XYZ file of C-alpha atoms in Angstrom:
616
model
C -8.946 -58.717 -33.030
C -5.237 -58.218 -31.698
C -3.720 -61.464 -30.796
C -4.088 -61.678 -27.026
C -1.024 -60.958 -24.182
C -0.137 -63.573 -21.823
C 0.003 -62.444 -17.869
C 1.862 -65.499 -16.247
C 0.194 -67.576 -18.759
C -3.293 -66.705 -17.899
C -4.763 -64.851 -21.029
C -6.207 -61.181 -21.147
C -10.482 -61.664 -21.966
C -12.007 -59.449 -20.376
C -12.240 -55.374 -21.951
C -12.468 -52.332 -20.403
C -16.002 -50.456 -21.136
C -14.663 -47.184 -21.116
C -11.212 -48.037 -23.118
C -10.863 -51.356 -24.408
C -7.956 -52.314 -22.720
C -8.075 -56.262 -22.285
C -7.383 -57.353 -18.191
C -7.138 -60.574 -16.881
C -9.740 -60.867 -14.147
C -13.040 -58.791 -13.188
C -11.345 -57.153 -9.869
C -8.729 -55.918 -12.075
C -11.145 -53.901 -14.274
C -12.614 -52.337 -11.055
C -9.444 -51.303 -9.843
C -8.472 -50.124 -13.839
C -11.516 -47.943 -13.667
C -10.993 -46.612 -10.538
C -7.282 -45.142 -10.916
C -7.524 -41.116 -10.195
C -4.835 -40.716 -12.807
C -6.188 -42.831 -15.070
C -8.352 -41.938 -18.698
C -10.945 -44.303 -17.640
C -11.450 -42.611 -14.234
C -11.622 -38.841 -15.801
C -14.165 -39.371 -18.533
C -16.174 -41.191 -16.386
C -16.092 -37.832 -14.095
C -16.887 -36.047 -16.846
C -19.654 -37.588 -18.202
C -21.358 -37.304 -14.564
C -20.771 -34.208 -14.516
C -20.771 -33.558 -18.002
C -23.822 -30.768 -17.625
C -22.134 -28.667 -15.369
C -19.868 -27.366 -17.494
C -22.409 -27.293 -21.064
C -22.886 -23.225 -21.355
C -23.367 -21.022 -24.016
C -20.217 -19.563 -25.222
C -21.490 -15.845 -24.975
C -22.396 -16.017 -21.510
C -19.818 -16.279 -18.536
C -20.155 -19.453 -16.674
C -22.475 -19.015 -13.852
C -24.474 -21.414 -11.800
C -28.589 -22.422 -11.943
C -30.353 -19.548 -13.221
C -33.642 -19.862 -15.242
C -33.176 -16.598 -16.795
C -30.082 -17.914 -18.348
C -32.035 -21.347 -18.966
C -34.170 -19.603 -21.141
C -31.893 -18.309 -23.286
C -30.109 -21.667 -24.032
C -30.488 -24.003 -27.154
C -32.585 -26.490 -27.381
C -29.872 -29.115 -27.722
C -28.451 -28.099 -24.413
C -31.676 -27.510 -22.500
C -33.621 -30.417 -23.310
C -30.393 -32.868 -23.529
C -31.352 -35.937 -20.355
C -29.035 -35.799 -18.142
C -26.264 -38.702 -18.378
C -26.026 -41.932 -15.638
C -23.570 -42.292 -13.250
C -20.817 -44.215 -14.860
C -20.725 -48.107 -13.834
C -19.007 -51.062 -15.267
C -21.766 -51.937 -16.908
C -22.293 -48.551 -18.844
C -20.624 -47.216 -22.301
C -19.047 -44.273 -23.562
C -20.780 -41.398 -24.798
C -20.986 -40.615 -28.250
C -18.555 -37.829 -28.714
C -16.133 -39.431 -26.199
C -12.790 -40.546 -28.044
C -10.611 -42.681 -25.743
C -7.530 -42.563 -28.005
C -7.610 -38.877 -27.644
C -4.925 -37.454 -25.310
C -4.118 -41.354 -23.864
C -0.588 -42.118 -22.364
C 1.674 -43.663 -25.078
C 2.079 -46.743 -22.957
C -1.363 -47.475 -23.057
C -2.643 -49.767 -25.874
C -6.025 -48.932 -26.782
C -7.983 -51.949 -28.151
C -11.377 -51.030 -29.166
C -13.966 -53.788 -27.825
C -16.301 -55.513 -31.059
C -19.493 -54.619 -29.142
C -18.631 -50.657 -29.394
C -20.694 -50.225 -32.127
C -23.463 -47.474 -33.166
C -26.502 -49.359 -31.681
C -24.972 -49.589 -28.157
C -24.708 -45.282 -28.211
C -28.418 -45.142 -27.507
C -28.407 -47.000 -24.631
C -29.904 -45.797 -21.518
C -29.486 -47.266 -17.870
C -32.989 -48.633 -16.762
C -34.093 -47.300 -13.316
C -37.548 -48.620 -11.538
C -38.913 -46.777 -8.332
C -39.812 -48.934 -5.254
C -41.900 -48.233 -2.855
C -40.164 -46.068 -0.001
C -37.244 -45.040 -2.135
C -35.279 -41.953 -1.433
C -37.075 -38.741 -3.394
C -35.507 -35.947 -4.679
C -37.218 -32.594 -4.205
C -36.642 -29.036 -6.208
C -34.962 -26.221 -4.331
C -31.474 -27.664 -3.651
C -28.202 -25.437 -4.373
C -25.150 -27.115 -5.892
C -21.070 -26.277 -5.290
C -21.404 -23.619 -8.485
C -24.730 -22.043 -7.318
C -23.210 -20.706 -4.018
C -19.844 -19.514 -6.491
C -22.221 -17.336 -7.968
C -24.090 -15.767 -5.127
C -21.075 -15.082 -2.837
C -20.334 -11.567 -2.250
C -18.154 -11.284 -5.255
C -20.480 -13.066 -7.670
C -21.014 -9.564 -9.362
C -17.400 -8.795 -10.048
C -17.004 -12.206 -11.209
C -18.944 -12.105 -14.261
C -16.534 -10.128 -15.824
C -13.596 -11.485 -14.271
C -14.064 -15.317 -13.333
C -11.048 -15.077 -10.701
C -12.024 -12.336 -8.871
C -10.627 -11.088 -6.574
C -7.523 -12.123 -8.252
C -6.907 -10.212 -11.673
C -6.459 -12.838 -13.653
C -5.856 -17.159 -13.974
C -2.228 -16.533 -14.368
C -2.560 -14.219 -10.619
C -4.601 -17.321 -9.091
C -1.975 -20.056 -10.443
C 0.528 -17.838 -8.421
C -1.404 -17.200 -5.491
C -2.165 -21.367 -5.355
C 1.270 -21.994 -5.807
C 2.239 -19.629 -2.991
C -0.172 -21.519 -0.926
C 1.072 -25.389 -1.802
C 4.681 -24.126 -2.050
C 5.773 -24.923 1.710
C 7.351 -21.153 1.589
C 7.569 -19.713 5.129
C 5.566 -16.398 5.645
C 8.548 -13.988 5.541
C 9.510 -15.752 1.648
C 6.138 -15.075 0.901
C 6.435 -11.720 2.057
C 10.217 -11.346 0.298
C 8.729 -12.833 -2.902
C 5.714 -10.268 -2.824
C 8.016 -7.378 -2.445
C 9.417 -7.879 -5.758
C 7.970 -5.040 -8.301
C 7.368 -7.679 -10.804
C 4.532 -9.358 -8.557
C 2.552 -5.999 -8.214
C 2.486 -5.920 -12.030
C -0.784 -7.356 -12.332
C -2.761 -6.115 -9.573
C -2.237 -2.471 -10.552
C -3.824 -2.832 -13.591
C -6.578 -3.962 -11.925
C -7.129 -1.719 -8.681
C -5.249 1.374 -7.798
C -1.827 0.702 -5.538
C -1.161 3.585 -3.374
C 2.533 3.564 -2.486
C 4.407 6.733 -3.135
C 3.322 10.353 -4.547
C 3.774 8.913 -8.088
C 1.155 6.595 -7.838
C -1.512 9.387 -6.172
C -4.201 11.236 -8.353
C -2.745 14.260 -8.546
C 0.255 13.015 -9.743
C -1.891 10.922 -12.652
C -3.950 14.269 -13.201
C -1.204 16.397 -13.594
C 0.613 13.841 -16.413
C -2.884 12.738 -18.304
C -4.745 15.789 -18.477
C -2.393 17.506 -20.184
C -1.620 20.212 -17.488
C 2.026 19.265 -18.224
C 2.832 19.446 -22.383
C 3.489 16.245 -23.976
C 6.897 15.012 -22.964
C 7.570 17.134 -20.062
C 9.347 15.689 -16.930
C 7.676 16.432 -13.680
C 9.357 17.469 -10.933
C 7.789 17.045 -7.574
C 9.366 19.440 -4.967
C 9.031 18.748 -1.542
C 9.804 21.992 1.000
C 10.238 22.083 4.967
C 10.942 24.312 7.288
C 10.665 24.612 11.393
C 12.325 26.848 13.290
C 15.481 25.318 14.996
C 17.430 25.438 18.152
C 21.475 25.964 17.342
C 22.937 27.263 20.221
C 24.097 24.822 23.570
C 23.437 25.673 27.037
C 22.702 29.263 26.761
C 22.238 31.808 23.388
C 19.149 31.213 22.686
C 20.150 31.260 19.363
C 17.140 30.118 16.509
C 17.804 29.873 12.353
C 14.362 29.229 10.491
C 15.658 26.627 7.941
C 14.211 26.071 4.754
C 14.671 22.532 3.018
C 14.147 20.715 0.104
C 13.680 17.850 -1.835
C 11.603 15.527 -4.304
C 8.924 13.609 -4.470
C 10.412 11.239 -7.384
C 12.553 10.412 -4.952
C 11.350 6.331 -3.497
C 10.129 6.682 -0.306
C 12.309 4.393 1.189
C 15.355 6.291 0.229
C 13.926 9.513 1.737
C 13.201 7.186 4.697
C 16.789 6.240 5.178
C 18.398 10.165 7.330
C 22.049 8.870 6.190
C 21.270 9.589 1.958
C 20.990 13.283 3.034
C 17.934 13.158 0.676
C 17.022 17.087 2.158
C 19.513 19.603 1.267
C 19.513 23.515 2.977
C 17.746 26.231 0.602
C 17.644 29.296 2.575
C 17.357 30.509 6.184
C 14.521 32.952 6.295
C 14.322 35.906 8.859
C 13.497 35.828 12.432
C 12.567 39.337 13.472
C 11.475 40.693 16.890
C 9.153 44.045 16.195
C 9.148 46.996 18.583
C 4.941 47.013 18.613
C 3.412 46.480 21.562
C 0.527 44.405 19.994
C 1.777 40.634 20.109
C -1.579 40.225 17.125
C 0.178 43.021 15.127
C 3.496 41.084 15.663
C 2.390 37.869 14.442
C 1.186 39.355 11.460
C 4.128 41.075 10.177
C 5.795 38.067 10.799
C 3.551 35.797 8.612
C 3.852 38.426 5.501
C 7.441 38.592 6.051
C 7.499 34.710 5.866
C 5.495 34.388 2.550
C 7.367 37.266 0.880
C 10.716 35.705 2.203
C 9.411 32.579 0.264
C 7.957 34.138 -2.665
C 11.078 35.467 -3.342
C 13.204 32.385 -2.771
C 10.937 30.412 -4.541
C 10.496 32.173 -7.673
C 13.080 30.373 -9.970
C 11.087 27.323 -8.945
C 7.749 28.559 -9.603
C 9.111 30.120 -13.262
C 10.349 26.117 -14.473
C 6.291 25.248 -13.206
C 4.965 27.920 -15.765
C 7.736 27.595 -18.282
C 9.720 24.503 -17.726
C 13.095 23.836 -17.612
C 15.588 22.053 -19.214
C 17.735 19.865 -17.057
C 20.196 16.796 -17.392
C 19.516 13.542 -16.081
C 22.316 11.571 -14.006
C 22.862 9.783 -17.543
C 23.538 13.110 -19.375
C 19.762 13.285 -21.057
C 17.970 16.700 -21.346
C 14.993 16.635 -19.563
C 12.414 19.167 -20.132
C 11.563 19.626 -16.375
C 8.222 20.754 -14.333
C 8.430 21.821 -10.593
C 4.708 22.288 -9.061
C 4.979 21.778 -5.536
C 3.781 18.352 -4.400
C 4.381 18.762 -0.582
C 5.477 20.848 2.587
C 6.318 19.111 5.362
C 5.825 20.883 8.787
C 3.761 20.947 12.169
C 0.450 22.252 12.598
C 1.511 26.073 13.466
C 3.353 26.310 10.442
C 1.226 24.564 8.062
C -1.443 27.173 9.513
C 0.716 29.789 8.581
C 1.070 28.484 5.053
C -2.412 27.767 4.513
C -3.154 31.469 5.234
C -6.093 29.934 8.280
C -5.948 30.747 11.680
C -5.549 27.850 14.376
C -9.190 26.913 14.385
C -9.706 26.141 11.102
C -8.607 22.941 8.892
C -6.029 23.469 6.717
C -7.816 21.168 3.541
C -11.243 23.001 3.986
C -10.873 26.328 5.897
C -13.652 24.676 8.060
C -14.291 26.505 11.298
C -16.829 25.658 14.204
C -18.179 28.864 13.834
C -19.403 31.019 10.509
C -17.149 33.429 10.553
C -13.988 33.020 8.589
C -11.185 32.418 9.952
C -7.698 33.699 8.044
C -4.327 34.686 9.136
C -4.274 38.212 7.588
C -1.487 37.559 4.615
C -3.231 39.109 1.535
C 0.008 37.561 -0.796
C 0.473 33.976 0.082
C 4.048 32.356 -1.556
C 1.930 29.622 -3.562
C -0.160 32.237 -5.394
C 1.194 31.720 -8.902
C 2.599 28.217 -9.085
C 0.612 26.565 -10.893
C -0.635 23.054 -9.900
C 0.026 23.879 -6.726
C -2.706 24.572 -3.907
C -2.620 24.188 -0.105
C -5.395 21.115 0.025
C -2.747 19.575 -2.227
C 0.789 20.236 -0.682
C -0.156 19.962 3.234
C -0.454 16.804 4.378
C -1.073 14.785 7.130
C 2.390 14.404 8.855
C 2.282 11.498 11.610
C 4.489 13.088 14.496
C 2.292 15.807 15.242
C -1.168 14.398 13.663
C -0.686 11.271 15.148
C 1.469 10.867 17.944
C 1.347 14.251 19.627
C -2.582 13.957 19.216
C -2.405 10.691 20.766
C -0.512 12.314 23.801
C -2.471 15.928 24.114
C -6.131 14.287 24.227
C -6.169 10.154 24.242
C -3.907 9.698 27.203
C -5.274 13.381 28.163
C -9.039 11.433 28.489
C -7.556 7.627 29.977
C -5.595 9.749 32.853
C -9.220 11.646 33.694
C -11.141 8.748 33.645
C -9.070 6.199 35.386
C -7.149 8.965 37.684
C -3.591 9.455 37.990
C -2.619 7.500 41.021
C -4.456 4.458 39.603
C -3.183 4.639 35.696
C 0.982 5.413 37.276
C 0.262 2.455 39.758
C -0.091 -0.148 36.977
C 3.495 0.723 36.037
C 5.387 0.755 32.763
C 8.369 -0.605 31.564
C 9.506 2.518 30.074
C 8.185 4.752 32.187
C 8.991 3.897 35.855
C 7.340 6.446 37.612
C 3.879 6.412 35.329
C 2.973 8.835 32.716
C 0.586 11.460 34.238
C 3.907 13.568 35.573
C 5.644 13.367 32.328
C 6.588 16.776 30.642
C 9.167 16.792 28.206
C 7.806 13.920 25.743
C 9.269 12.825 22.091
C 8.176 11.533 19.759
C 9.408 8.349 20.856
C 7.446 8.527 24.546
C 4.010 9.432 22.532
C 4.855 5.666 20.313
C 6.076 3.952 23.286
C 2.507 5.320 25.391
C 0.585 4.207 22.848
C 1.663 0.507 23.018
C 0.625 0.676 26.477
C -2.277 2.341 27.359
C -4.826 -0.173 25.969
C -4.008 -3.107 28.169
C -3.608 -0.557 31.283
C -6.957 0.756 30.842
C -8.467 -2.354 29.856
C -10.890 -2.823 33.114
C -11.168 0.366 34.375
C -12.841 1.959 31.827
C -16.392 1.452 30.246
C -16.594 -1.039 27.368
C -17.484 1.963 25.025
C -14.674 4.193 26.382
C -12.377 1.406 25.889
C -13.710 0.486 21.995
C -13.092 4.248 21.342
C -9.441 4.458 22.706
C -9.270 1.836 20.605
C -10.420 2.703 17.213
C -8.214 5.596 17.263
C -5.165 3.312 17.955
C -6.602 1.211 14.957
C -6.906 4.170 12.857
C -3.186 5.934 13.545
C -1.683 2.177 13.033
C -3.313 1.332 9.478
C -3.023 5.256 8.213
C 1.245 4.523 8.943
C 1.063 1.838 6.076
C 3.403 1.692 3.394
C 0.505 0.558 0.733
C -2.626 1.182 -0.033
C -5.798 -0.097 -1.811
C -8.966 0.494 -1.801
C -10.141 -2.130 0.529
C -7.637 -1.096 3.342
C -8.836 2.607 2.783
C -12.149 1.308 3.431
C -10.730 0.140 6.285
C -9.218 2.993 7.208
C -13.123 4.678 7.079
C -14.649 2.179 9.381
C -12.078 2.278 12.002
C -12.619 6.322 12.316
C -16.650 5.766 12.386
C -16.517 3.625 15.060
C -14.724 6.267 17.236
C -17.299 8.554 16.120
C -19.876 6.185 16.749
C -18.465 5.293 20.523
C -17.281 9.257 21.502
C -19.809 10.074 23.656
C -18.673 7.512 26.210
C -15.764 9.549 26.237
C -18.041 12.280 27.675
C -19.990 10.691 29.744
C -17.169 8.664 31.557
C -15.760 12.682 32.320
C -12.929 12.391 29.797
C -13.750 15.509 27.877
C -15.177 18.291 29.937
C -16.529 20.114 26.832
C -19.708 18.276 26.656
C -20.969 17.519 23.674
C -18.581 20.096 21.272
C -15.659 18.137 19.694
C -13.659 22.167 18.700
C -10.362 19.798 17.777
C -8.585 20.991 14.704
C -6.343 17.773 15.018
C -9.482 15.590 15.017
C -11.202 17.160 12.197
C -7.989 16.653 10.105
C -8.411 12.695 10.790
C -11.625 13.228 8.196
C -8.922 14.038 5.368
C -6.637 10.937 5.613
C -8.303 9.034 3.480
C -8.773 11.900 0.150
C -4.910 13.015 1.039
C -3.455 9.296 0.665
C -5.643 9.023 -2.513
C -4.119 12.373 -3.779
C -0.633 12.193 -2.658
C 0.588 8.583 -1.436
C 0.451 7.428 2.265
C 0.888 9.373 4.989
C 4.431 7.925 6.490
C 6.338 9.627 2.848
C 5.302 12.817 4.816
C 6.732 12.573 8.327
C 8.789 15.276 9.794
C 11.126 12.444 11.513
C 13.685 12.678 8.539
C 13.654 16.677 7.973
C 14.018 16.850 11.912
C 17.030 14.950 11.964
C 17.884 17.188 8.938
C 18.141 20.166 11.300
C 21.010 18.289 13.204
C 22.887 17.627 9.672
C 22.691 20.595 7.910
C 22.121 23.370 10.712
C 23.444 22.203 13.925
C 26.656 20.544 13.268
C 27.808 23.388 10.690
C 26.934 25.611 13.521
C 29.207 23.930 16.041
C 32.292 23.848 13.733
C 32.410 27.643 13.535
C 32.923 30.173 16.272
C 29.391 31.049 17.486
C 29.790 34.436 15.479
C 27.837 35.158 12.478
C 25.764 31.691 12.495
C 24.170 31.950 8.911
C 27.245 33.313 7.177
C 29.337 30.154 8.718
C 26.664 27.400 8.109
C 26.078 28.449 4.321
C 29.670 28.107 3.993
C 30.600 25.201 5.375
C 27.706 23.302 3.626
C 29.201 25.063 0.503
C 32.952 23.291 1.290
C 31.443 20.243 2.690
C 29.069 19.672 -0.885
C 32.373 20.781 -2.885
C 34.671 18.130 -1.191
C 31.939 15.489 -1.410
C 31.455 16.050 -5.191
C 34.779 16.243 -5.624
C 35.738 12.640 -3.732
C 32.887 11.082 -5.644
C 34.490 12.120 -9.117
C 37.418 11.081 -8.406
C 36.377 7.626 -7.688
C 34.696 6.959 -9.809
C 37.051 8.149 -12.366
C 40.109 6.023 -10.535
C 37.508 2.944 -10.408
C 36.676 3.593 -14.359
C 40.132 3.502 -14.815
C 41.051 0.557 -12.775
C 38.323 -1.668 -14.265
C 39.901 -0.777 -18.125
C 43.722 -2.081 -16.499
C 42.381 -5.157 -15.154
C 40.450 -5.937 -18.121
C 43.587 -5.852 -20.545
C 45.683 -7.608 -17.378
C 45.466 -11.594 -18.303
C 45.463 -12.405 -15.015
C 42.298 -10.516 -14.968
C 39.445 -13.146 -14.455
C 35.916 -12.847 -15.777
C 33.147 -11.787 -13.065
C 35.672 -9.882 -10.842
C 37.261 -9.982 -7.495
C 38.146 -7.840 -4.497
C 40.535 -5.207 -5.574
C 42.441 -3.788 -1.656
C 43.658 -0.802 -3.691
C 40.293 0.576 -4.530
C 38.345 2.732 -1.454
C 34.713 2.234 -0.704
C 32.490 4.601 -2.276
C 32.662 7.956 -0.215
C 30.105 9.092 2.052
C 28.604 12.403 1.733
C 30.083 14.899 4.567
């Protein structure tokens, strides 16, 4: 035995059970034993709970299940379970106390630890009256494995999280004391998304959509081809001021590797001019004849503008990259961004049908007449693919033409303009020219104004629309907040014959709205193409002002598409031309001040160089 320590001169007799360790008095030993932190206090944990965590190593770790009991080894199975721990008890037989002890802990084995004490049992004798224990009871890990992710968890214990490193994070997050907006800033970072797109799909831009994934892994691109996503738009345009009536028919165009956020942002000129097509006026009486000729002259106008593009789709293209890399490019045509009478007009339907499905109300088909659409020929490119659903007019003009449309029926004008709006001081019902901004600003509103004058179901449907428009505008998706998405628009189907009955929609029971039938195709388009807000026509409208309307006002309101294509020529030639040369003077700069010795390392604010020029 080790010669004994002196405490203030009383000597250490008395041994830890579990450890050894010799202690001066009996409290002592208690309050030894019962340190959280301590070795003493964690194996005697264990050993209580030591058959909770015995499995067999081919099976995932699961609760009470006598299917899986069966299955076990004897050794495991039949093994009694273990006594509470008390300072009376000792150590198991496979328990090692000098394993993984603090260094400053001395570990003096007591003489009594021998092999006879291992068998020991504690002795327990039943009174009468004594508290029973009945079968039937569920423990902490039984209700782990029958929560509603118990399935998904016996492949992946963390579920939902993808993995234990994901969890760690997420816990950390959690115990960090980080505000909600540096939660949000550290989840923006591309690094944290990492591991949850391997495990579930993250919808986000056109890149990450299934079309994009088809087009690149089913070989309908060769093997080390570059794809090319175009983007078109075009809307017909007013350029003159006051009086003219003058209109150009822009076309525009862009791509879809592009980040959505920088298409976002109107200043990046991210849409550049292609063409203006033709705007004819026909001498036939026949305003059906009229329309036709127009929509064939549109698609042939295309067609032919197009045609280099669709030739790199069949063929491909060689390009250079902005670091001087040959790229052997792809162009199908990923999207065209326009309003509902124009993406009729491309889609070859007439105004009844849906543009994804050619749908109609009725069995009769219903086309626009043009026997040679412009997309006939491009491969990987098809109108269910390139039209989307474009929020300004699928969204917020719906919102305006049949939700406030119903709420102004039902609740009557005098009443709904009484309630007043901030906005909109003299009420909404007299309102005729309305942006884009008025439909938002409406929408904000009219559930609290209606709220009470409206049945509970009328109200629940105005409402599931809102719900629907406001988590279709996300930046990101998964496949829960699609799901989402789904139940929001069933419970407006579910609730739209209030609607009906409260006299909102005169029409009975027939729901003829092409706008509402495209609400059914959110959900497939953001799987195939991205989410919906990439799409909106906000940034190509405020295009038209850039690259039609102010060329148009610098010339002399003669010859309008002659003048525009060549001041955008001059304008992109100056631009270019600016850029060059600073970055060449910058290049050149940096190599001075590097050989200056004044020239310190990590660089300071040079007056003599200009900002980085702006384009136009």
């Amino acid at each position: 035995m080790p010669k004994h320590k002196q405490t203030h001169g009383r000597p250490k007799t008395i041994s830890c059970p579990r450890c050894g360790k010799k202690i001066c008095f009996k409290t002592n030993v208690l309050q030894h034993m019962n340190q959280p932190t301590g070795i003493c206090f964690a194996a005697s944990w264990a050993i209580s709970n030591r058959s909770l965590y015995q499995f067999h190593p081919d099976e995932s770790f699961r609760g009470h299940d006598p299917s899986f009991e069966a299955h076990q080894s004897p050794s495991l199975v039949d093994q009694p379970s273990p006594s509470p721990p008390c300072s009376e008890s000792l150590p198991p037989h496979n328990y090692d106390p000098s394993v993984n002890a603090p260094e400053d802990v001395e570990m003096d084995m007591p003489d009594h630890f021998d092999n006879e004490s291992q068998d020991q049992q504690n002795f327990m004798e039943a009174y009468q009256g004594c508290g029973e224990a009945f079968l039937g009871g569920s423990t902490f890990m039984d209700l782990f494995w029958q929560d509603e992710h118990a399935e998904e968890r016996r492949t992946n214990l963390y579920f939902p999280f993808a993995s234990c490193d994901e969890w760690d994070f997420a816990s950390w997050c959690l115990r960090s004391g980080l505000s909600m907006a540096a939660i949000d800033s550290l989840l923006s970072l591309n690094v944290v998304w990492t591991c949850a797109v391997r495990v579930c799909c993250i919808y986000e831009d056109w890149l990450s959509g299934d079309s994009a994934w088809a087009m690149q892994l089913q070989d309908q691109i060769p093997k080390g081809g570059t794809m090319f996503g175009v983007v078109l738009s075009s809307d017909k345009t007013n350029i003159s001021v006051i009086s003219g009536n003058w209109m150009v028919y822009p076309l525009l165009i862009s791509l879809a590797n592009i980040d959505p956020v920088i298409h976002s942002k109107i200043s990046l000129h991210t849409y550049f001019l292609l063409a203006l097509l033709p705007i004819t006026k026909f001498t036939h009486k026949q305003s059906c004849i009229c329309s036709l000729l127009q929509d064939r002259l549109t698609h042939a106008t295309l067609n032919k503008v197009l045609e280099p593009l669709k030739v790199a789709a069949r063929m491909g293209y060689m390009m250079s990259d902005p670091v001087g890399n040959l790229r052997y490019c792809y162009t199908p045509l990923v999207g065209y961004i326009a309003d509902t009478p124009e993406q009729t007009l491309l889609a070859c339907v007439g105004p009844k049908a849906s543009l994804f499905t050619t749908a109609t109300s009725k069995q009769a088909l219903s086309l626009n007449g043009v026997v040679e659409p412009f997309w006939d020929g491009w491969p990987l490119s098809c109108p269910s693919l390139f039209l989307h659903i474009e929020t300004l007019h699928h969204f917020h003009r719906f919102a305006w033409d049949h939700d406030d449309k119903w709420c102004i029926e039902v609740v009557t004008p005098p009443e709904l303009d009484f309630v007043g709006y901030r906005t909109f001081n003299d009420g909404i019902s007299k309102l005729k020219q309305v942006t884009g901004r008025d439909h938002r600003t409406v929408q904000r509103y009219i559930v609290g104004v209606i709220a009470g004058a409206v049945p509970p179901r009328f109200l629940i449907a105005i409402r599931a629309l809102l719900d629907f428009r406001y988590l279709a505008q996300a930046p990101v998706f998964s496949d829960q907040s699609l799901d989402k998405l789904t139940e929001a628009l069933q419970v407006f189907h579910d609730n739209k014959d209030a609607v009906v009955q409260a006299g909102g929609w005169k029409k009975s029971s027939k729901w003829e709205i092409p706008k509402l039938e495209l609400l059914q195709s959110v959900v497939s388009n953001i799987r195939h193409s991205g989410p919906v807000w990439q799409w909106s026509a906000d940034a190509t409208e405020h295009a038209h002002i850039q690259e039609i309307k102010n060329p148009a006002r610098m010339g002399n309101n003669q010859n309008y598409y002659d003048q525009i294509a060549r001041y955008l020529d001059r304008s992109d030639k100056c631009f270019r031309f600016n850029l060059a040369t600073y970055f060449e003077t910058r290049g050149t700069k940096a190599a001075t001040l590097e050989s200056d010795d004044d020239f310190t390392q990590g660089g300071e604010d040079h007056d003599d160089v200009d900002d980085v020029p702006s384009h136009g």
